[in-house]
Amino acid sequence: FSVAKRRSLLSCITSGYRALSRISNINNKYKMAVFCIIAVAVIIPVTAVIFFTSGPSGTIKTAYTQAGEKIKLAQAELAKSNERGARTLLMGALSQVAGIDNQKAVSVGQQAEAQLDTLDKISDQQPLVAFDFSALPSTSVTGIAMSDKGIVTTTLTAIGIASEQGISSPLAKNIVEKYIFGTKTGAVLFDGNALLNLYSAEKNKIWDSTLENMRTTTATALYGGNLYTLSDGIVYKYADAATGSVKRESWGPVEGNVTSITVDGNLYTLTKDGLLGVYFKGKKTGSLPLSLIPSEKSFLVPTPGSDSLYLADPTTKKIYAINKSSGAIVTAYKFTAINNIQSVA
């Protein structure tokens, strides 16, 4: 197509020049000017036709072709019951065509996403807005936690109970929390070092607490009023930390590159490579390989009394319900309409 167009272009320009040459009463300068006008008038539209009909660039075509191959390989892995391998390939396909404004690339991306949703057993349930803080001036919500008194909500400087008007009876915080945990009457805020803020919605008061012998914490959980912290592969327990106790005791070691922990009587660990460790009273009782590899931002959500653990992944904007006994995905909730999952309660 491009060669034919170039020949047609040359013939058109040549014909124009021959016509000009037959007009003897036009001087050479005028002939040349008219010739240039004809050439430009022909070149611009023909070049545009060539450009817009020549198809996608080699880079784009390579991207969606390779993504399509990954989808085929993923199907082969599924046939071998290798869900983790299939998921990795589908995620790779999605990544390969992300941001490409091309119909074929978009179609391939949609195929990969649909297969991932099937693997994740995506629920039909859509999130409902409980409270909308976006319209409130000078309010930047940093965390939420469930309490018998309501949804405890923190901003950069304050803490209180969420209401239709924003945050009711807010109190000034004394720390910048890295973790927030709900309690029956309020919440515990922890900065990840040694400082706690103990908040009571019932009394509308906040107290400071400083943990003893604290080491750098990489993961933490609260259960039954006890705070569990992970430092250098060792879990430490601060009994009754939610009511002001600051004494530390060693709970026991955990295995693997642990990125998150939660407690419901058992202690569960999430490792970087997607293993769910199960511990009881400092002893390991099980290890469950997940069918997904969590992103670096993934974290476990406390679910006492439930048969499932919840794993929140802000990168994929999904929250997975995982069976505590088998590690299998029960269902997952997709939050594509949400810009960012900041906190889960």
Coordinates of N, CA, C and O in Angstrom, one line a residue, residues 185-305:
T185 N -14.5 -0.4 73.0 CA -14.8 1.0 73.4 C -14.2 2.0 72.6 O -14.5 3.2 72.7
G186 N -13.2 1.6 71.7 CA -12.5 2.7 70.9 C -11.5 2.1 70.0 O -11.8 1.3 69.1
A187 N -10.2 2.4 70.2 CA -9.2 2.0 69.4 C -7.8 2.1 70.0 O -7.6 2.9 71.0
V188 N -6.8 1.4 69.5 CA -5.4 1.5 69.9 C -4.6 2.0 68.6 O -4.7 1.4 67.6
L189 N -3.9 3.1 68.8 CA -3.0 3.6 67.7 C -1.6 3.2 68.1 O -1.2 3.4 69.3
F190 N -0.8 2.8 67.1 CA 0.6 2.3 67.4 C 1.5 2.9 66.3 O 1.2 2.8 65.1
D191 N 2.6 3.6 66.7 CA 3.4 4.2 65.8 C 4.5 3.3 65.2 O 5.3 3.7 64.3
G192 N 4.5 2.0 65.6 CA 5.4 1.0 65.1 C 6.8 1.1 65.8 O 7.6 0.2 65.5
N193 N 6.9 2.0 66.7 CA 8.2 2.0 67.5 C 7.9 1.6 69.0 O 8.1 0.5 69.3
A194 N 7.4 2.6 69.7 CA 7.1 2.2 71.1 C 5.9 3.0 71.7 O 5.4 2.6 72.7
L195 N 5.4 3.9 70.9 CA 4.3 4.8 71.4 C 2.9 4.3 71.0 O 2.7 4.0 69.8
L196 N 2.0 4.3 72.0 CA 0.6 4.0 71.7 C -0.3 5.2 72.1 O 0.1 5.9 73.1
N197 N -1.4 5.4 71.4 CA -2.5 6.2 71.9 C -3.7 5.3 72.2 O -4.1 4.5 71.3
L198 N -4.2 5.3 73.4 CA -5.3 4.5 73.7 C -6.6 5.4 73.7 O -6.7 6.3 74.5
Y199 N -7.5 5.1 72.8 CA -8.6 6.0 72.6 C -9.9 5.3 73.1 O -10.2 4.2 72.8
S200 N -10.7 6.0 73.9 CA -12.0 5.6 74.4 C -13.1 6.5 73.8 O -13.1 7.7 74.2
A201 N -13.9 5.9 72.9 CA -15.0 6.7 72.4 C -16.1 6.9 73.5 O -16.8 7.9 73.5
E202 N -16.2 5.9 74.4 CA -17.2 5.9 75.5 C -16.9 7.1 76.4 O -17.8 7.8 76.8
K203 N -15.6 7.3 76.7 CA -15.3 8.4 77.6 C -14.8 9.6 76.9 O -14.6 10.7 77.5
N204 N -14.7 9.5 75.6 CA -14.1 10.6 74.8 C -12.8 11.1 75.3 O -12.6 12.3 75.5
K205 N -11.9 10.2 75.6 CA -10.6 10.5 76.1 C -9.5 9.7 75.3 O -9.8 8.7 74.7
I206 N -8.3 10.2 75.4 CA -7.2 9.5 74.8 C -6.0 9.5 75.8 O -5.7 10.5 76.5
W207 N -5.3 8.4 75.9 CA -4.2 8.3 76.8 C -2.9 7.9 76.0 O -3.0 7.2 75.0
D208 N -1.8 8.3 76.5 CA -0.5 7.9 76.0 C 0.1 6.6 76.7 O -0.2 6.5 77.9
S209 N 0.8 5.8 76.0 CA 1.5 4.7 76.6 C 2.8 4.4 75.8 O 2.8 4.5 74.6
T210 N 3.8 4.0 76.6 CA 5.1 3.7 76.0 C 5.5 2.3 76.3 O 5.7 1.9 77.5
L211 N 5.7 1.5 75.3 CA 6.0 0.1 75.5 C 7.5 -0.1 75.9 O 8.3 0.6 75.4
E212 N 7.7 -1.1 76.8 CA 9.1 -1.3 77.2 C 9.8 -2.3 76.3 O 9.2 -3.1 75.7
N213 N 11.2 -2.1 76.3 CA 12.1 -3.0 75.5 C 11.6 -3.2 74.1 O 11.7 -4.3 73.5
M214 N 11.1 -2.1 73.5 CA 10.6 -2.2 72.1 C 11.7 -2.2 71.1 O 12.7 -1.5 71.2
R215 N 11.5 -3.1 70.1 CA 12.5 -3.2 69.0 C 11.7 -2.8 67.7 O 10.5 -2.8 67.7
T216 N 12.5 -2.5 66.7 CA 11.9 -2.1 65.4 C 10.9 -3.2 64.9 O 11.2 -4.4 64.8
T217 N 9.6 -2.8 64.7 CA 8.5 -3.7 64.3 C 8.3 -3.7 62.8 O 8.2 -2.6 62.2
T218 N 8.1 -4.9 62.3 CA 7.8 -5.0 60.8 C 6.4 -5.4 60.6 O 5.9 -5.3 59.5
A219 N 5.7 -6.0 61.6 CA 4.3 -6.4 61.5 C 3.8 -6.4 62.9 O 4.5 -6.7 63.9
T220 N 2.5 -6.2 63.0 CA 1.9 -6.2 64.4 C 0.4 -6.6 64.3 O -0.2 -6.4 63.2
A221 N -0.2 -7.0 65.4 CA -1.6 -7.4 65.5 C -2.1 -7.2 66.9 O -1.3 -7.2 67.9
L222 N -3.4 -7.0 67.1 CA -4.0 -6.8 68.4 C -5.1 -7.9 68.5 O -5.9 -8.0 67.6
Y223 N -5.1 -8.6 69.6 CA -6.2 -9.6 69.8 C -6.4 -9.7 71.3 O -5.4 -9.9 72.1
G224 N -7.7 -9.7 71.8 CA -8.0 -9.8 73.2 C -7.3 -8.8 74.0 O -7.0 -9.1 75.2
G225 N -7.0 -7.6 73.5 CA -6.4 -6.6 74.3 C -4.9 -6.7 74.3 O -4.2 -5.8 74.8
N226 N -4.3 -7.8 73.7 CA -2.9 -8.0 73.7 C -2.3 -7.6 72.4 O -2.9 -7.9 71.3
L227 N -1.2 -6.9 72.4 CA -0.5 -6.5 71.2 C 0.7 -7.4 70.9 O 1.5 -7.8 71.8
Y228 N 0.7 -7.9 69.6 CA 1.7 -8.8 69.1 C 2.6 -8.0 68.1 O 2.0 -7.4 67.2
T229 N 3.9 -8.1 68.3 CA 4.8 -7.3 67.4 C 5.8 -8.3 66.9 O 6.3 -9.2 67.6
L230 N 6.2 -8.1 65.6 CA 7.3 -8.9 65.0 C 8.5 -8.1 64.8 O 8.5 -7.0 64.2
S231 N 9.6 -8.6 65.3 CA 10.9 -8.0 65.2 C 12.0 -9.0 64.9 O 12.2 -9.9 65.7
D232 N 12.7 -8.9 63.7 CA 13.8 -9.8 63.4 C 13.4 -11.3 63.5 O 14.1 -12.1 64.1
G233 N 12.2 -11.7 63.1 CA 11.8 -13.1 63.1 C 11.2 -13.6 64.4 O 10.9 -14.8 64.5
I234 N 11.1 -12.7 65.4 CA 10.6 -13.1 66.7 C 9.3 -12.3 67.0 O 9.3 -11.1 66.8
V235 N 8.3 -13.0 67.4 CA 7.0 -12.3 67.8 C 7.1 -12.1 69.3 O 7.4 -13.0 70.1
Y236 N 6.8 -10.8 69.7 CA 6.7 -10.5 71.1 C 5.3 -10.1 71.5 O 4.5 -9.6 70.6
K237 N 4.9 -10.4 72.7 CA 3.6 -10.1 73.2 C 3.6 -9.1 74.3 O 4.3 -9.2 75.3
Y238 N 2.7 -8.1 74.2 CA 2.5 -7.1 75.3 C 1.0 -7.4 75.8 O 0.1 -6.9 75.2
A239 N 0.9 -8.2 76.8 CA -0.4 -8.5 77.4 C -1.1 -7.3 77.9 O -0.5 -6.4 78.6
D240 N -2.4 -7.1 77.6 CA -3.2 -6.0 78.1 C -2.7 -4.7 77.7 O -2.9 -3.7 78.4
A241 N -2.0 -4.6 76.5 CA -1.5 -3.3 76.0 C -2.6 -2.3 75.8 O -2.5 -1.1 75.9
A242 N -3.8 -2.8 75.4 CA -4.9 -2.0 75.1 C -5.5 -1.2 76.3 O -6.2 -0.2 76.2
T243 N -5.1 -1.7 77.5 CA -5.5 -1.1 78.8 C -4.4 -0.4 79.5 O -4.5 -0.1 80.7
G244 N -3.2 -0.3 78.8 CA -2.1 0.4 79.4 C -0.9 -0.4 79.9 O 0.1 0.2 80.3
S245 N -1.0 -1.7 79.9 CA 0.2 -2.5 80.3 C 1.3 -2.3 79.2 O 1.0 -2.3 78.0
V246 N 2.6 -2.3 79.7 CA 3.7 -2.0 78.8 C 4.8 -3.1 78.8 O 5.8 -3.0 78.2
K247 N 4.5 -4.2 79.6 CA 5.5 -5.3 79.8 C 5.6 -6.2 78.5 O 4.6 -6.6 78.0
R248 N 6.8 -6.6 78.2 CA 7.0 -7.4 77.0 C 7.4 -8.8 77.4 O 8.1 -9.0 78.4
E249 N 6.9 -9.8 76.6 CA 7.4 -11.2 76.8 C 7.6 -11.8 75.4 O 6.9 -11.4 74.4
S250 N 8.5 -12.7 75.3 CA 8.7 -13.4 74.0 C 7.6 -14.4 73.7 O 7.4 -15.3 74.6
W251 N 7.0 -14.3 72.6 CA 5.9 -15.3 72.2 C 6.5 -16.4 71.4 O 6.1 -17.6 71.6
G252 N 7.4 -16.2 70.5 CA 8.0 -17.3 69.8 C 8.5 -16.9 68.4 O 8.1 -15.8 67.9
P253 N 9.4 -17.7 67.7 CA 9.9 -17.3 66.4 C 8.9 -17.7 65.3 O 8.0 -18.6 65.5
V254 N 9.0 -17.0 64.2 CA 8.2 -17.4 63.0 C 9.1 -17.6 61.8 O 10.3 -17.0 61.8
E255 N 8.7 -18.3 60.8 CA 9.6 -18.6 59.7 C 9.2 -17.8 58.4 O 8.1 -17.4 58.3
G256 N 10.2 -17.6 57.6 CA 10.0 -16.9 56.3 C 10.2 -15.4 56.4 O 10.3 -14.8 57.4
N257 N 10.0 -14.8 55.2 CA 10.1 -13.4 55.1 C 8.7 -12.8 55.3 O 7.9 -12.6 54.4
V258 N 8.3 -12.6 56.6 CA 7.0 -12.3 57.0 C 6.7 -10.8 56.7 O 7.5 -10.0 57.2
T259 N 5.6 -10.5 56.1 CA 5.2 -9.1 55.8 C 4.0 -8.6 56.6 O 3.8 -7.4 56.7
S260 N 3.2 -9.6 57.1 CA 2.0 -9.2 57.8 C 1.6 -10.3 58.8 O 1.9 -11.5 58.5
I261 N 1.0 -10.0 59.9 CA 0.5 -11.0 60.8 C -0.9 -10.6 61.3 O -1.3 -9.4 61.2
T262 N -1.7 -11.6 61.7 CA -3.0 -11.3 62.4 C -3.2 -12.5 63.4 O -2.6 -13.6 63.3
V263 N -4.1 -12.2 64.3 CA -4.3 -13.2 65.4 C -5.8 -13.4 65.6 O -6.6 -12.4 65.6
D264 N -6.3 -14.6 65.8 CA -7.7 -14.9 66.2 C -7.7 -16.0 67.2 O -8.7 -16.7 67.4
G265 N -6.7 -16.2 68.0 CA -6.4 -17.4 68.8 C -5.2 -18.1 68.3 O -4.2 -18.3 69.0
N266 N -5.2 -18.4 67.0 CA -4.0 -18.8 66.3 C -3.4 -17.5 65.8 O -4.0 -16.4 65.7
L267 N -2.1 -17.6 65.5 CA -1.4 -16.4 64.9 C -1.0 -16.8 63.5 O -0.5 -17.9 63.2
Y268 N -1.4 -16.0 62.5 CA -1.2 -16.2 61.1 C -0.1 -15.3 60.6 O -0.1 -14.1 60.9
T269 N 0.8 -15.8 59.7 CA 1.8 -15.0 59.1 C 1.6 -15.1 57.6 O 1.3 -16.1 57.0
L270 N 1.8 -13.9 56.9 CA 1.9 -13.9 55.5 C 3.3 -13.6 55.0 O 3.9 -12.6 55.5
T271 N 3.8 -14.5 54.2 CA 5.2 -14.3 53.7 C 5.2 -13.6 52.3 O 4.2 -13.7 51.6
K272 N 6.3 -13.1 52.0 CA 6.5 -12.4 50.7 C 6.2 -13.3 49.5 O 5.7 -12.8 48.5
D273 N 6.5 -14.6 49.6 CA 6.3 -15.5 48.5 C 5.0 -16.2 48.6 O 4.8 -17.2 47.8
G274 N 4.1 -15.7 49.4 CA 2.7 -16.3 49.4 C 2.4 -17.5 50.2 O 1.6 -18.3 49.8
L275 N 3.1 -17.7 51.3 CA 2.8 -18.8 52.3 C 2.1 -18.2 53.5 O 2.4 -17.2 54.0
L276 N 1.1 -19.0 53.9 CA 0.3 -18.6 55.1 C 0.7 -19.5 56.2 O 0.4 -20.7 56.2
G277 N 1.5 -19.0 57.2 CA 1.9 -19.8 58.3 C 0.9 -19.7 59.5 O 0.3 -18.7 59.7
V278 N 0.7 -20.9 60.1 CA -0.2 -21.0 61.2 C 0.5 -21.4 62.5 O 1.3 -22.3 62.5
Y279 N 0.3 -20.6 63.6 CA 1.0 -20.8 64.9 C 0.0 -20.8 66.0 O -1.0 -20.1 66.0
F280 N 0.3 -21.6 67.1 CA -0.5 -21.6 68.3 C 0.4 -21.7 69.5 O 1.3 -22.6 69.6
K281 N 0.3 -20.7 70.4 CA 1.1 -20.6 71.6 C 2.6 -20.7 71.3 O 3.4 -21.5 72.0
G282 N 3.0 -20.0 70.2 CA 4.5 -20.0 69.9 C 5.0 -21.1 69.1 O 6.2 -21.2 68.7
K283 N 4.1 -22.1 68.8 CA 4.5 -23.3 68.0 C 3.9 -23.3 66.6 O 2.7 -22.9 66.5
K284 N 4.6 -23.6 65.6 CA 4.1 -23.7 64.2 C 3.2 -25.0 64.1 O 3.7 -26.1 64.4
T285 N 2.0 -24.8 63.6 CA 1.1 -25.9 63.4 C 0.7 -26.2 61.9 O 0.1 -27.2 61.6
G286 N 1.1 -25.3 61.1 CA 0.8 -25.5 59.7 C 1.4 -24.4 58.7 O 1.8 -23.4 59.2
S287 N 1.4 -24.8 57.4 CA 1.9 -23.8 56.4 C 1.1 -24.1 55.2 O 1.1 -25.2 54.6
L288 N 0.4 -23.1 54.7 CA -0.5 -23.2 53.6 C -0.1 -22.4 52.4 O 0.0 -21.1 52.5
P289 N 0.3 -23.0 51.3 CA 0.6 -22.2 50.1 C -0.6 -21.6 49.5 O -1.6 -22.2 49.2
L290 N -0.6 -20.3 49.3 CA -1.7 -19.6 48.6 C -1.5 -19.7 47.1 O -0.4 -19.9 46.6
S291 N -2.7 -19.6 46.4 CA -2.6 -19.6 45.0 C -2.3 -18.3 44.3 O -2.4 -18.1 43.1
L292 N -2.0 -17.3 45.2 CA -1.6 -16.0 44.7 C -0.3 -15.6 45.4 O 0.1 -16.0 46.5
I293 N 0.5 -14.7 44.7 CA 1.6 -14.1 45.3 C 1.3 -12.7 45.7 O 1.0 -11.8 44.8
P294 N 1.2 -12.3 47.0 CA 0.8 -11.0 47.4 C 1.8 -9.9 47.0 O 3.0 -10.1 46.8
S295 N 1.2 -8.7 46.7 CA 2.1 -7.6 46.4 C 2.8 -7.1 47.7 O 2.4 -7.5 48.8
E296 N 3.7 -6.2 47.6 CA 4.5 -5.7 48.7 C 3.6 -5.0 49.7 O 3.9 -4.9 50.9
K297 N 2.4 -4.4 49.2 CA 1.6 -3.7 50.1 C 0.4 -4.5 50.7 O -0.4 -4.0 51.5
S298 N 0.4 -5.8 50.4 CA -0.7 -6.6 50.9 C -0.6 -6.8 52.4 O 0.5 -6.8 53.0
F299 N -1.8 -7.0 53.1 CA -1.8 -7.2 54.5 C -3.0 -8.0 54.9 O -4.0 -8.0 54.2
L300 N -2.8 -8.7 56.1 CA -3.9 -9.5 56.6 C -4.8 -8.6 57.4 O -4.4 -7.7 58.1
V301 N -6.1 -9.0 57.4 CA -7.2 -8.2 58.1 C -7.7 -9.1 59.2 O -8.1 -10.3 59.0
P302 N -7.8 -8.6 60.5 CA -8.3 -9.4 61.6 C -9.8 -9.9 61.3 O -10.6 -9.1 60.9
T303 N -10.0 -11.2 61.5 CA -11.4 -11.7 61.3 C -11.7 -12.8 62.4 O -12.0 -13.9 62.1
P304 N -11.8 -12.4 63.7 CA -12.1 -13.3 64.7 C -13.5 -13.9 64.5 O -14.4 -13.2 64.1
G305 N -13.6 -15.2 64.7 CA -14.9 -15.9 64.6 C -15.3 -16.3 63.2 O -16.4 -16.9 63.0

